[in-house]
PDB file of C-alpha atoms and ligand atoms in Angstrom:
ATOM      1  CA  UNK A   1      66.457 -42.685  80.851  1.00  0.00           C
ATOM      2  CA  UNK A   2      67.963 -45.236  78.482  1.00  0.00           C
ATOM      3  CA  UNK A   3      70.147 -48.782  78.546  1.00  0.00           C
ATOM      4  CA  UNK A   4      74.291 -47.884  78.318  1.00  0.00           C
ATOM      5  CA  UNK A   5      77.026 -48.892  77.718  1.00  0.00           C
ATOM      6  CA  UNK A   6      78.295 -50.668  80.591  1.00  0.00           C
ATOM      7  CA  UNK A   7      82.146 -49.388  79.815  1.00  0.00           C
ATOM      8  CA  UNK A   8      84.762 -51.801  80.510  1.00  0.00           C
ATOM      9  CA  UNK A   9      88.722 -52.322  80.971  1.00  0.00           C
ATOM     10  CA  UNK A  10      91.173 -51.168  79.842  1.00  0.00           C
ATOM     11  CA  UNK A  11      89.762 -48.693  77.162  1.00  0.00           C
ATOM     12  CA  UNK A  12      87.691 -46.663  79.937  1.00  0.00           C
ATOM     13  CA  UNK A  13      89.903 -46.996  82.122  1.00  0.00           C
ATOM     14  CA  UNK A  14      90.435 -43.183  82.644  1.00  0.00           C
ATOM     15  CA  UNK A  15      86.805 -43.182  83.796  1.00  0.00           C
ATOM     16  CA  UNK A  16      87.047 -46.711  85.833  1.00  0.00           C
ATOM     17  CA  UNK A  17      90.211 -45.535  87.783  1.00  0.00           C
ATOM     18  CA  UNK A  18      88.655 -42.202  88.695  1.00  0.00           C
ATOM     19  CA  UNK A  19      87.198 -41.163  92.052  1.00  0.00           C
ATOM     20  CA  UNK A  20      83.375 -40.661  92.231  1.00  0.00           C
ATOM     21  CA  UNK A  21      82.279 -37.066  93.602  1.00  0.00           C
ATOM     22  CA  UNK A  22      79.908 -37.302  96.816  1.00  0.00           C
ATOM     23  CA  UNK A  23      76.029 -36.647  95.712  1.00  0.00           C
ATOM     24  CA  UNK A  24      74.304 -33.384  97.045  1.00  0.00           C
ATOM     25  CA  UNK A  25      70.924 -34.422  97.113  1.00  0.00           C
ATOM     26  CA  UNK A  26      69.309 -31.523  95.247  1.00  0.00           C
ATOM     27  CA  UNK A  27      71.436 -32.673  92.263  1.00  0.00           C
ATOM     28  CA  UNK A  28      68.590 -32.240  89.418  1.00  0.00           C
ATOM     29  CA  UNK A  29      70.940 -34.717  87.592  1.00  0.00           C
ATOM     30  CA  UNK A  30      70.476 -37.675  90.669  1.00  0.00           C
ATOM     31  CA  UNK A  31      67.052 -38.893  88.776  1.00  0.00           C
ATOM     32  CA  UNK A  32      68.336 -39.468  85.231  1.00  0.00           C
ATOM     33  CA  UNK A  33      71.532 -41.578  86.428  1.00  0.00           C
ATOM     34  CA  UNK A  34      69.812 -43.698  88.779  1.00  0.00           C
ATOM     35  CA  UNK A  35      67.432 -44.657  86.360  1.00  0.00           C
ATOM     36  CA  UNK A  36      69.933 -45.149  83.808  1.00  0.00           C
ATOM     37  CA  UNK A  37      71.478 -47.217  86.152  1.00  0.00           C
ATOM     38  CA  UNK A  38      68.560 -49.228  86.536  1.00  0.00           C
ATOM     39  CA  UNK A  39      67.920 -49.263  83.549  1.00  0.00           C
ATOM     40  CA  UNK A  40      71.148 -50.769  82.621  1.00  0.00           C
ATOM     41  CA  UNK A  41      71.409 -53.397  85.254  1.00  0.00           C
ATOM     42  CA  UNK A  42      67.860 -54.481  84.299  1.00  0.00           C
ATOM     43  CA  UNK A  43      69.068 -55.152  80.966  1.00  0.00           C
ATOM     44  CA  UNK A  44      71.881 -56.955  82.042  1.00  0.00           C
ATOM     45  CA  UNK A  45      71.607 -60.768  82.759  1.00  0.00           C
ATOM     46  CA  UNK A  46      73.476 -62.034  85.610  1.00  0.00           C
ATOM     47  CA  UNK A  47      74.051 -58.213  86.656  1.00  0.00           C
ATOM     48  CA  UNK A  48      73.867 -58.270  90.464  1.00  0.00           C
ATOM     49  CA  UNK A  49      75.075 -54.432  91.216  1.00  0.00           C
ATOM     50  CA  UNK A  50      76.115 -51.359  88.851  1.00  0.00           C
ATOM     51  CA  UNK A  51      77.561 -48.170  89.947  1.00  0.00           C
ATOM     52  CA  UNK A  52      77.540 -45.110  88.461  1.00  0.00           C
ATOM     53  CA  UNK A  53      81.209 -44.400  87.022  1.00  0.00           C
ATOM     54  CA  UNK A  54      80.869 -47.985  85.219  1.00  0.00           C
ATOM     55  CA  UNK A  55      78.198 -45.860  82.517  1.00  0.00           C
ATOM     56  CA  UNK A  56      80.484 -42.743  82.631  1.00  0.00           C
ATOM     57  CA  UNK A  57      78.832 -40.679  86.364  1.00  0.00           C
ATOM     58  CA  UNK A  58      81.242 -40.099  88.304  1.00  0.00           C
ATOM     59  CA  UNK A  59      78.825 -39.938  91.177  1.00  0.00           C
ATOM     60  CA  UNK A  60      79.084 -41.614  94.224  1.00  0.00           C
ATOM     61  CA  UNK A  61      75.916 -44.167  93.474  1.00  0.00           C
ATOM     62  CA  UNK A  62      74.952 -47.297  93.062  1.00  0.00           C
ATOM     63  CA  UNK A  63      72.195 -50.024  92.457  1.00  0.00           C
ATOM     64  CA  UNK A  64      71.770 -53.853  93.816  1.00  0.00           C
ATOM     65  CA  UNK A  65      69.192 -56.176  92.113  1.00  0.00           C
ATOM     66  CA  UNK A  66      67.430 -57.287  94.644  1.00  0.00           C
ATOM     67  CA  UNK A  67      66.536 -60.828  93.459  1.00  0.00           C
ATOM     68  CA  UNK A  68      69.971 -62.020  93.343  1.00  0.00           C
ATOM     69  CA  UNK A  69      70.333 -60.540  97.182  1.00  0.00           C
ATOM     70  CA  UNK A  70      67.299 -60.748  98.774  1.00  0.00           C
ATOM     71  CA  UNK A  71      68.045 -63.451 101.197  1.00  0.00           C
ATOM     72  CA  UNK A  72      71.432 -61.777 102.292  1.00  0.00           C
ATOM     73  CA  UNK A  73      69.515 -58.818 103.856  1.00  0.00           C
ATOM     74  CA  UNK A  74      68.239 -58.619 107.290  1.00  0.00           C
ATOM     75  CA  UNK A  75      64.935 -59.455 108.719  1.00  0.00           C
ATOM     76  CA  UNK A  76      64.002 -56.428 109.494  1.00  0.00           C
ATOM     77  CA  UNK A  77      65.525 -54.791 106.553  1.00  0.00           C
ATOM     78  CA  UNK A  78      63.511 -51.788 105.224  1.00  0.00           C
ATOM     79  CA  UNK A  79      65.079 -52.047 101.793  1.00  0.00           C
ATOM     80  CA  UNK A  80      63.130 -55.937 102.224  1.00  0.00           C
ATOM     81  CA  UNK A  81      60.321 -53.924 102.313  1.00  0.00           C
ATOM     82  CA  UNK A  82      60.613 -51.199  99.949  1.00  0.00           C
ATOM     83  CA  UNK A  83      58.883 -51.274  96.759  1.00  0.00           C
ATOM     84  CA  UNK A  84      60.749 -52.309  93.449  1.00  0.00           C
ATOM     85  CA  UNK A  85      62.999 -54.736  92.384  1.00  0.00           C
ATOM     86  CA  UNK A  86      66.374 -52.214  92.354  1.00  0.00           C
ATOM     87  CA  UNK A  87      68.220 -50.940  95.712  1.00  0.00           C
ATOM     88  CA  UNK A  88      69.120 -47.690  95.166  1.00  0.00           C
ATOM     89  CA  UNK A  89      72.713 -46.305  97.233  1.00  0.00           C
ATOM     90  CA  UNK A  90      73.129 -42.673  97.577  1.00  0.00           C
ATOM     91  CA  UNK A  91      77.013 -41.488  99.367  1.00  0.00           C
ATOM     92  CA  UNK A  92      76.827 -45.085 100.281  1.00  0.00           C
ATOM     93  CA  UNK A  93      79.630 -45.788 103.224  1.00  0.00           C
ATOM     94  CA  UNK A  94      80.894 -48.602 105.336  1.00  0.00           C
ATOM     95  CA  UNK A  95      80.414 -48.056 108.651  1.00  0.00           C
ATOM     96  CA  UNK A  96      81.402 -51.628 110.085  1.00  0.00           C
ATOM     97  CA  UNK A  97      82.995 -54.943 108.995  1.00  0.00           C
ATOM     98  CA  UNK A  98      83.093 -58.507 110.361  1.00  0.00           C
ATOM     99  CA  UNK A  99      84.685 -61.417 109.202  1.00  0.00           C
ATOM    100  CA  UNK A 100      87.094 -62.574 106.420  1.00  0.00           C
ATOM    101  CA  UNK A 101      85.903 -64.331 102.858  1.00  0.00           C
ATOM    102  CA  UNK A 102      87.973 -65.238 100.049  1.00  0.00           C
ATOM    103  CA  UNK A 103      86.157 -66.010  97.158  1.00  0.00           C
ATOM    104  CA  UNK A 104      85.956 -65.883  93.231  1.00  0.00           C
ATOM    105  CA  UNK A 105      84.862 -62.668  91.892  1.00  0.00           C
ATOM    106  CA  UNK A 106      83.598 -60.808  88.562  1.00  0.00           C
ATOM    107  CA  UNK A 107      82.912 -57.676  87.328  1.00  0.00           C
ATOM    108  CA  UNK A 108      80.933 -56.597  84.055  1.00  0.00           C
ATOM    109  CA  UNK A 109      83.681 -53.776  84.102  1.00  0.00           C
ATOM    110  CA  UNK A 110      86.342 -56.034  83.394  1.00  0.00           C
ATOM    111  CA  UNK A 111      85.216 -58.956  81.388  1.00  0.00           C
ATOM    112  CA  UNK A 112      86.278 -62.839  81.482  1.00  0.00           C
ATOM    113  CA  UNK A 113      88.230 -62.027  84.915  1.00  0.00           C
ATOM    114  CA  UNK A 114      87.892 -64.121  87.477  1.00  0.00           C
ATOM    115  CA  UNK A 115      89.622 -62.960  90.386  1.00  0.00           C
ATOM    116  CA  UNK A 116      89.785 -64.565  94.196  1.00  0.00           C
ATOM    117  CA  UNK A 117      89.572 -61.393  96.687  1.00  0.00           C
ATOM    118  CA  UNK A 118      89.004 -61.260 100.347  1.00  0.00           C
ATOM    119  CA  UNK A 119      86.544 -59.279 101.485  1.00  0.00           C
ATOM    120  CA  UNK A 120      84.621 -58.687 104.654  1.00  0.00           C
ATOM    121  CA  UNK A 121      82.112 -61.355 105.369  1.00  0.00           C
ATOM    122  CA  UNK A 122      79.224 -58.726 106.999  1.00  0.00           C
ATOM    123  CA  UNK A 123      79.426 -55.154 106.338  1.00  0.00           C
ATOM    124  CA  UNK A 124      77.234 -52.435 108.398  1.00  0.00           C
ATOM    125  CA  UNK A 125      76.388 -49.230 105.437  1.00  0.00           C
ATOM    126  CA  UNK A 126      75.160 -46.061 105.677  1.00  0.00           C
ATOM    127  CA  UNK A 127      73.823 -44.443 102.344  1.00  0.00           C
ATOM    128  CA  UNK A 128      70.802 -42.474 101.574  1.00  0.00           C
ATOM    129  CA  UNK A 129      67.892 -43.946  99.520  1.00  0.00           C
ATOM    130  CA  UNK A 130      66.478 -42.627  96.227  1.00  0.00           C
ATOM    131  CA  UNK A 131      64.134 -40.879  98.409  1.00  0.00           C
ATOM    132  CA  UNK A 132      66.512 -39.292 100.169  1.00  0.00           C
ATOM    133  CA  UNK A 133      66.141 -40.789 103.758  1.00  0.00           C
ATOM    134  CA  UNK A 134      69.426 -42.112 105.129  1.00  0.00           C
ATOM    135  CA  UNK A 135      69.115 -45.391 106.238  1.00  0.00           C
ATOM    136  CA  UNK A 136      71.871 -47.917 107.958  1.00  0.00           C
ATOM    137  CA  UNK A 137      71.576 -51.580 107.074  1.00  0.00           C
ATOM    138  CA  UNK A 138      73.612 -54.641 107.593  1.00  0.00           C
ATOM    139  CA  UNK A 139      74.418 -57.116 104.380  1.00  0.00           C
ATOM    140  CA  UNK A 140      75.661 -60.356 104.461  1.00  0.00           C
ATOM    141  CA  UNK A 141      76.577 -63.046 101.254  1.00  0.00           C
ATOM    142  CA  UNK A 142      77.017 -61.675  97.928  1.00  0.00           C
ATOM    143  CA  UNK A 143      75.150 -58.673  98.983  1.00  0.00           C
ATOM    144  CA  UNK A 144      78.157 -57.748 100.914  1.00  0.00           C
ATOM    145  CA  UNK A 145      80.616 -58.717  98.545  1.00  0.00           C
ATOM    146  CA  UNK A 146      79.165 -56.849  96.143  1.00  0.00           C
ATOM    147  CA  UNK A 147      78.527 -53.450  98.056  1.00  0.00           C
ATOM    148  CA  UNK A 148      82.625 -53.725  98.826  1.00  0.00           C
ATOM    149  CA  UNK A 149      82.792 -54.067  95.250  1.00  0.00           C
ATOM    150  CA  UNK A 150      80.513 -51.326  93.577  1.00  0.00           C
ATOM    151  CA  UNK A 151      81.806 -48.967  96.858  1.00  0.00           C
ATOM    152  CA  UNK A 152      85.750 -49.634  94.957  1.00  0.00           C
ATOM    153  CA  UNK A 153      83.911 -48.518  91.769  1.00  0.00           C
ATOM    154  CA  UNK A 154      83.302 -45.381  93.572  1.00  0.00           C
ATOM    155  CA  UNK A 155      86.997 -45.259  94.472  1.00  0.00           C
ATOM    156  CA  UNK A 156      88.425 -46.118  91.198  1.00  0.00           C
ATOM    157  CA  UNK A 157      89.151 -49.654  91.859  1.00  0.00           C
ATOM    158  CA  UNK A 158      88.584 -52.589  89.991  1.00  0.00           C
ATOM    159  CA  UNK A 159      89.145 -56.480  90.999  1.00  0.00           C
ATOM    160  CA  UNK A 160      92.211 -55.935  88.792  1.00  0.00           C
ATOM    161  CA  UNK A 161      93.392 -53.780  91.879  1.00  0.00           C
ATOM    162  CA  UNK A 162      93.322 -57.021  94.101  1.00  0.00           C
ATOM    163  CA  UNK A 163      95.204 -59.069  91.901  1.00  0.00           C
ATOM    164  CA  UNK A 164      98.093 -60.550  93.725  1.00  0.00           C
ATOM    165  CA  UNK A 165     101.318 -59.911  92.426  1.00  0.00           C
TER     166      UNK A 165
HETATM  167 ZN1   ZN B   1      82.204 -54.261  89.103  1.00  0.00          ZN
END
């Protein structure tokens, strides 16, 4: 339970370009890295998602803050309702896209890089909550862009990966 080091490009890159293993739910490890992650992202200004490989799990999870999103998630959205400021993704997956956005994008991974990417404008995800409930949600805004990005995380991808040539 403790603030990391968010690690960054290129000297972790052996952990940043490595694929995150899939969660199994009774992992009595899951606690400790999601709150580190939270943790982390809470002590990070500006930090609008963190996943796990970027402070050294190579888990498949991730967190959003949920005040830079909040207003990118559906009505109806049960993680609108849940309590607590951090959105918790367990095995997190993209299950639908829509749309096409090219924008400017960051990453705390890989510092003063600004890089334009398109990404999908909507994305539909399945993941499983810190409770461990599944739950399927639809994301719009930066809260899309930034699932696509954390979900590359979990890939070993950084924007660096998008770079044109
Ligand atoms: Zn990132």
């Amino acid at each position: 339970m403790a603030v990391k080091t968010i690690l960054s490009y290129p000297g972790a890159s052996h952990i940043l370009t490595a694929q995150s293993e899939a969660i199994q739910m009774n992992d009595p490890q899951i606690k400790e890295i999601i709150q580190d992650i939270k943790d982390t992202l809470y002590a990070t200004p500006n930090g609008v998602g963190l996943a796990a490989p970027q402070i050294g799990y190579l888990k498949r999870i991730f967190v959003l803050n949920k005040d830079y999103i909040v207003k990118d998630l559906e009505e109806n959205s049960l993680l609108l309702k849940s309590a607590g400021q951090m959105l918790v993704f367990i095995n997190p997956k993209i299950i639908a896209e829509k749309g096409e956005v090219f924008e400017e994008e960051g990453c705390l991974s890989v510092p003063g890089e600004f890089i334009n990417i398109k990404r999908a404008k909507q994305v539909r995800v399945r993941a499983y909550s810190e409770q461990g409930m599944q739950f399927y949600e639809k994301f719009k805004g930066l809260a899309s862009r930034a699932i696509q990005q954390e979900i590359d995380h979990l890939n070993g991808l950084l924007i660096l990966n998008h770079k044109k040539a």
